[in-house]
Tab-separated table of C-alpha atoms in Angstrom:
chain	number	residue	atom	x	y	z
W	1	THR	CA	14.222	3.882	5.792
W	2	TRP	CA	16.149	5.749	2.978
W	3	ALA	CA	19.865	5.368	2.310
W	4	PHE	CA	20.843	5.016	-1.379
W	5	LEU	CA	23.177	6.402	-4.005
W	6	GLN	CA	21.780	7.514	-7.346
W	7	TYR	CA	23.508	7.522	-10.721
W	8	LYS	CA	22.206	9.244	-13.866
W	9	PRO	CA	23.803	7.779	-16.969
W	10	ALA	CA	21.348	9.676	-19.160
W	11	ASP	CA	18.711	12.391	-18.872
W	12	ASN	CA	15.840	9.882	-18.833
W	13	VAL	CA	17.586	7.029	-16.761
W	14	LYS	CA	18.270	6.853	-12.971
W	15	ILE	CA	19.928	3.968	-11.113
W	16	ASP	CA	19.311	3.712	-7.254
W	17	LEU	CA	21.533	1.463	-5.204
W	18	GLY	CA	20.995	1.085	-1.362
W	19	ARG	CA	17.868	1.052	0.840
W	20	MET	CA	14.664	2.369	-0.612
W	21	ARG	CA	10.954	1.991	-0.947
W	22	MET	CA	9.467	-0.880	-2.975
W	23	PRO	CA	7.500	0.695	-5.747
W	24	LEU	CA	4.358	-1.372	-5.245
W	25	TYR	CA	1.673	1.252	-4.896
W	26	LEU	CA	0.525	4.635	-6.239
W	27	TYR	CA	1.749	6.320	-3.030
W	28	SER	CA	4.740	4.016	-2.281
W	29	ASN	CA	7.438	6.731	-2.441
W	30	THR	CA	5.513	9.132	-0.163
W	31	ILE	CA	3.655	6.620	1.982
W	32	GLN	CA	4.671	8.516	5.201
W	33	VAL	CA	4.288	12.034	3.724
W	34	GLY	CA	0.661	12.634	4.327
W	35	TYR	CA	0.607	16.168	2.551
W	36	THR	CA	1.069	14.378	-0.754
W	37	ASN	CA	-2.287	12.576	-0.706
W	38	PRO	CA	-5.801	13.351	0.361
W	39	TYR	CA	-6.096	10.677	3.144
W	40	LEU	CA	-5.595	10.984	6.839
W	41	PHE	CA	-5.049	7.141	6.643
W	42	LEU	CA	-4.127	5.483	3.483
W	43	PRO	CA	-6.778	2.688	2.800
W	44	ASN	CA	-5.534	-0.220	4.872
W	45	GLU	CA	-7.538	-2.677	2.711
W	46	VAL	CA	-4.823	-2.272	0.058
W	47	TYR	CA	-1.781	-0.632	1.794
W	48	ARG	CA	-1.502	-3.408	4.445
W	49	ILE	CA	-1.729	-6.286	1.985
W	50	VAL	CA	2.107	-6.201	1.852
W	51	PRO	CA	3.276	-5.382	5.516
W	52	PHE	CA	6.816	-4.270	4.503
W	53	TYR	CA	7.569	-1.269	2.473
W	54	ASN	CA	11.475	-1.239	2.074
W	55	MET	CA	14.156	-3.225	0.477
W	56	ASN	CA	17.938	-3.235	0.198
W	57	GLY	CA	18.837	-3.476	-3.494
W	58	ILE	CA	18.875	-1.741	-6.818
W	59	THR	CA	16.271	-0.211	-9.054
W	60	THR	CA	16.330	1.496	-12.550
W	61	ILE	CA	13.864	4.311	-13.426
W	62	TYR	CA	13.457	4.918	-17.125
W	63	GLN	CA	11.143	7.575	-18.485
W	64	ARG	CA	10.144	8.164	-22.119
W	65	PRO	CA	7.785	10.829	-23.404
W	66	PHE	CA	5.281	9.915	-26.191
W	67	GLY	CA	6.283	12.647	-28.681
W	68	SER	CA	4.511	15.933	-27.876
W	69	SER	CA	1.345	14.271	-26.684
W	70	GLY	CA	1.999	15.048	-23.030
W	71	TRP	CA	2.021	11.419	-21.995
W	72	THR	CA	5.058	9.801	-20.406
W	73	LEU	CA	5.999	6.167	-19.975
W	74	GLN	CA	8.010	5.179	-16.795
W	75	THR	CA	9.346	1.726	-16.091
W	76	GLN	CA	10.997	0.745	-12.775
W	77	PRO	CA	12.469	-2.721	-12.503
W	78	PHE	CA	13.991	-3.629	-9.111
W	79	PHE	CA	15.771	-6.320	-7.245
W	80	GLY	CA	16.603	-6.757	-3.533
W	81	GLN	CA	15.941	-8.260	-0.150
W	82	ASP	CA	15.008	-7.309	3.359
W	83	SER	CA	14.303	-8.649	6.843
W	84	SER	CA	11.162	-7.810	8.958
W	85	GLN	CA	9.485	-8.677	12.202
W	86	TYR	CA	5.814	-8.543	12.995
W	87	ASP	CA	3.217	-9.817	15.439
W	88	VAL	CA	1.078	-12.287	13.589
W	89	VAL	CA	-2.391	-13.224	14.904
W	90	SER	CA	-3.426	-16.880	14.348
W	91	GLY	CA	-6.849	-18.226	13.749
W	92	ASN	CA	-7.318	-19.055	17.409
W	93	GLY	CA	-6.406	-15.476	18.545
W	94	ASP	CA	-2.852	-16.162	19.721
W	95	THR	CA	-0.271	-13.639	18.739
W	96	GLN	CA	3.360	-14.570	18.084
W	97	LEU	CA	6.375	-12.476	17.022
W	98	THR	CA	7.491	-13.701	13.730
W	99	ASP	CA	10.723	-12.866	11.735
W	100	TYR	CA	10.611	-12.686	8.017
W	101	ASP	CA	13.325	-12.961	5.424
W	102	GLU	CA	12.313	-11.465	2.061
W	103	ASN	CA	14.848	-12.906	-0.397
W	104	ASN	CA	15.281	-12.664	-4.171
W	105	LEU	CA	12.753	-9.850	-4.346
W	106	VAL	CA	12.380	-9.067	-8.033
W	107	GLY	CA	9.680	-6.995	-9.781
W	108	SER	CA	8.764	-3.990	-11.831
W	109	ALA	CA	6.292	-1.091	-11.868
W	110	VAL	CA	4.982	0.585	-15.053
W	111	THR	CA	3.310	4.011	-15.130
W	112	ILE	CA	1.666	5.815	-17.923
W	113	SER	CA	0.803	9.421	-17.097
W	114	ASN	CA	0.177	13.064	-18.114
W	115	ALA	CA	-0.580	16.268	-16.178
W	116	ALA	CA	-4.053	15.109	-15.234
W	117	MET	CA	-4.080	11.258	-15.286
W	118	THR	CA	-1.841	8.423	-13.939
W	119	PHE	CA	-2.275	4.713	-14.719
W	120	ARG	CA	0.039	2.291	-12.921
W	121	GLY	CA	0.713	-1.369	-12.432
W	122	SER	CA	3.208	-3.402	-10.518
W	123	TYR	CA	4.317	-6.996	-9.942
W	124	ALA	CA	6.803	-8.453	-7.418
W	125	HIS	CA	7.901	-12.011	-6.654
W	126	LEU	CA	9.946	-13.177	-3.613
W	127	ASP	CA	11.102	-16.117	-1.628
W	128	LEU	CA	9.717	-15.708	1.856
W	129	THR	CA	11.002	-17.396	4.992
W	130	ALA	CA	9.157	-17.106	8.364
W	131	THR	CA	10.553	-18.088	11.778
W	132	ASN	CA	8.929	-18.073	15.219
W	133	ASN	CA	10.985	-15.490	17.214
W	134	ALA	CA	10.321	-17.161	20.565
W	135	SER	CA	10.984	-20.838	19.589
W	136	GLY	CA	13.270	-20.412	16.557
W	137	ASP	CA	11.042	-22.857	14.695
W	138	THR	CA	10.937	-22.239	10.975
W	139	LEU	CA	7.159	-21.870	9.945
W	140	PHE	CA	8.026	-22.104	6.196
W	141	SER	CA	11.185	-21.592	4.045
W	142	ASP	CA	11.686	-19.861	0.702
W	143	GLY	CA	7.894	-19.833	0.274
W	144	ASN	CA	6.743	-18.797	-3.169
W	145	THR	CA	5.284	-15.330	-2.719
W	146	SER	CA	3.979	-12.759	-5.243
W	147	PHE	CA	2.076	-9.482	-5.361
W	148	TYR	CA	0.415	-7.460	-8.080
W	149	SER	CA	-1.534	-4.236	-8.142
W	150	PHE	CA	-3.148	-1.747	-10.629
W	151	GLY	CA	-4.052	1.871	-9.802
W	152	THR	CA	-5.092	5.113	-11.254
W	153	LYS	CA	-5.317	8.875	-10.221
W	154	ILE	CA	-7.224	11.330	-12.226
W	155	ASN	CA	-7.503	15.135	-11.580
W	156	LEU	CA	-9.967	16.922	-13.887
W	157	LYS	CA	-10.379	20.614	-12.855
W	158	GLN	CA	-11.760	20.365	-9.312
W	159	LEU	CA	-12.675	16.655	-9.461
W	160	LEU	CA	-10.419	13.914	-7.943
W	161	PHE	CA	-10.697	10.223	-8.428
W	162	SER	CA	-8.215	7.466	-7.391
W	163	ALA	CA	-8.475	3.691	-7.094
W	164	GLU	CA	-6.172	0.716	-6.548
W	165	TYR	CA	-6.590	-3.064	-6.724
W	166	ALA	CA	-4.041	-5.359	-5.047
W	167	HIS	CA	-3.583	-9.155	-4.603
W	168	ARG	CA	-0.988	-11.319	-2.811
W	169	ASP	CA	-0.266	-15.022	-3.306
W	170	VAL	CA	1.392	-16.596	-0.268
W	171	PRO	CA	2.681	-19.875	1.201
W	172	LYS	CA	0.366	-22.338	2.805
W	173	GLY	CA	-0.904	-21.217	6.242
W	174	VAL	CA	-0.825	-17.514	5.273
W	175	ALA	CA	-3.856	-15.470	4.350
W	176	GLU	CA	-4.138	-14.766	0.675
W	177	LEU	CA	-5.565	-11.334	0.425
W	178	THR	CA	-7.352	-9.261	-2.274
W	179	GLY	CA	-8.275	-5.636	-1.645
W	180	PHE	CA	-9.334	-2.621	-3.533
W	181	TYR	CA	-10.646	0.964	-2.879
W	182	ALA	CA	-12.035	3.925	-4.866
W	183	THR	CA	-12.010	7.626	-3.801
W	184	VAL	CA	-13.909	10.592	-5.187
W	185	GLY	CA	-13.323	14.094	-4.078
W	186	VAL	CA	-13.709	17.744	-5.121
W	187	GLN	CA	-11.324	20.578	-4.596
W	188	LEU	CA	-13.203	23.581	-3.096
W	189	GLN	CA	-10.499	26.307	-2.944
W	190	LYS	CA	-8.419	25.165	0.152
W	191	PHE	CA	-10.900	22.420	1.122
W	192	LEU	CA	-10.845	18.870	-0.283
W	193	PRO	CA	-13.691	16.639	0.874
W	194	THR	CA	-13.513	13.005	-0.143
W	195	PHE	CA	-15.403	9.704	0.116
W	196	THR	CA	-13.704	6.357	-0.078
W	197	TYR	CA	-15.060	2.843	-0.299
W	198	ALA	CA	-12.607	0.068	0.477
W	199	HIS	CA	-12.908	-3.822	0.517
W	200	LEU	CA	-10.749	-6.613	1.685
W	201	LYS	CA	-11.132	-10.437	1.601
W	202	THR	CA	-9.197	-13.544	2.346
W	203	ASP	CA	-9.344	-15.805	-0.728
W	204	ASN	CA	-8.201	-19.042	1.029
W	205	GLN	CA	-10.152	-18.645	4.244
W	206	ASP	CA	-11.641	-22.149	3.855
W	207	GLU	CA	-8.013	-23.577	3.796
W	208	LEU	CA	-6.846	-21.902	6.964
W	209	ASP	CA	-7.041	-23.571	10.362
W	210	ASN	CA	-6.676	-22.030	13.898
W	211	ASN	CA	-2.848	-22.470	13.885
W	212	ASP	CA	-2.524	-20.405	10.601
W	213	GLU	CA	-2.535	-16.676	10.122
W	214	ALA	CA	-6.005	-15.247	10.884
W	215	ALA	CA	-8.338	-14.550	7.977
W	216	GLU	CA	-9.182	-10.828	7.406
W	217	ALA	CA	-12.261	-9.512	5.654
W	218	GLN	CA	-13.883	-6.090	5.913
W	219	GLU	CA	-15.343	-3.159	4.082
W	220	SER	CA	-15.318	0.529	4.978
W	221	PHE	CA	-16.971	3.759	4.086
W	222	THR	CA	-14.783	6.870	4.771
W	223	LEU	CA	-15.661	10.532	4.748
W	224	ALA	CA	-12.609	12.831	4.993
W	225	LEU	CA	-11.951	16.495	4.762
W	226	ALA	CA	-8.510	18.030	4.106
W	227	TYR	CA	-7.872	21.786	4.632
W	228	TYR	CA	-4.692	23.090	3.048
W	229	LEU	CA	-3.654	25.754	5.570
W	230	THR	CA	-0.515	26.801	3.666
W	231	ASP	CA	1.658	25.314	0.756
W	232	HIS	CA	3.386	23.159	3.431
W	233	ILE	CA	0.742	22.341	6.101
W	234	ASP	CA	-2.690	20.721	5.918
W	235	LEU	CA	-5.300	19.707	8.556
W	236	LYS	CA	-7.261	16.524	8.036
W	237	ALA	CA	-10.202	14.850	9.708
W	238	SER	CA	-12.020	11.612	8.801
W	239	VAL	CA	-14.714	9.330	10.033
W	240	ALA	CA	-14.934	5.648	8.849
W	241	ASP	CA	-17.677	3.042	9.148
W	242	ILE	CA	-15.958	-0.389	9.183
W	243	HIS	CA	-17.976	-3.515	8.579
W	244	LEU	CA	-16.305	-6.798	9.691
W	245	MET	CA	-17.161	-9.687	7.246
W	246	ASP	CA	-17.065	-13.505	6.869
W	247	GLY	CA	-16.917	-14.049	10.674
W	248	THR	CA	-13.475	-12.475	10.990
W	249	ASN	CA	-12.050	-9.700	13.060
W	250	GLY	CA	-11.344	-7.802	9.916
W	251	MET	CA	-7.930	-5.944	10.157
W	252	PHE	CA	-8.190	-5.680	14.081
W	253	SER	CA	-5.774	-7.864	16.047
W	254	LYS	CA	-8.582	-8.673	18.519
W	255	ASP	CA	-12.273	-9.008	18.266
W	256	PRO	CA	-13.623	-5.438	18.801
W	257	GLY	CA	-16.838	-6.903	20.177
W	258	LYS	CA	-19.118	-5.672	17.391
W	259	ALA	CA	-19.602	-6.136	13.689
W	260	ASN	CA	-19.557	-2.482	12.840
W	261	VAL	CA	-16.809	-0.122	14.185
W	262	TRP	CA	-16.518	3.572	13.847
W	263	LEU	CA	-13.132	5.121	13.440
W	264	TYR	CA	-12.516	8.826	13.936
W	265	GLY	CA	-9.222	10.608	13.274
W	266	PHE	CA	-7.725	14.120	13.042
W	267	GLY	CA	-4.114	14.980	11.995
W	268	VAL	CA	-1.668	17.611	10.823
W	269	ASP	CA	0.628	17.142	7.899
W	270	ALA	CA	3.718	19.331	7.317
W	271	ILE	CA	6.431	19.262	4.679
W	272	PHE	CA	9.655	21.194	4.826
């Protein structure tokens, strides 16, 4: 997942070369480090819009403070490629293992932040090729694909607010997705209760047929509680009410048999 060299030509410039996370989301760099965020599960309605997280390539991170205001600007242009493999569910419910080549991946993330607030935007473009793993048939080649997102995190005293909006444009036959979420929470000593609303829709659902990737549409309401046992360990529990929409199975690979699904979870995060 991580294997890169870093060179610092100046105090405010870093260049990474190798395998690394794509900086697409607020929590991209720590997407598998649960202690760094208030969620038991990061909101799938946004974080599964792009199903791959890594790239082989190069990125430059540049930081510049705005005088003595406490605000900092960070830009992170990147370029790379990767290969992935996923089970894709078609509109008729069939599942096929599909190989993806993500080539000429180019983009940038821009972040403006201070000690209490973070505002972030990102954009990426790539040439996407998909191949049926079983038959070897090419589903599409060098398909024009792009992604953009906007997000914010705000911590004011005990109050927490975070939100992200994301969208992907894809080749014909693939679901074009738009998702967003918003989270509010309050820090009560070692406890952090949060409420999250999230929404996902397929913008080109009318253009998809049964042989194409299945459309996805759902909204969810999630209550979660994090307890910070130590400076390195937390306990988390959550309950989510998921509403499937527009006649789809939402983000489930198969029909769950009901329009409303309850999802319960409990977990432990540790950093060391």
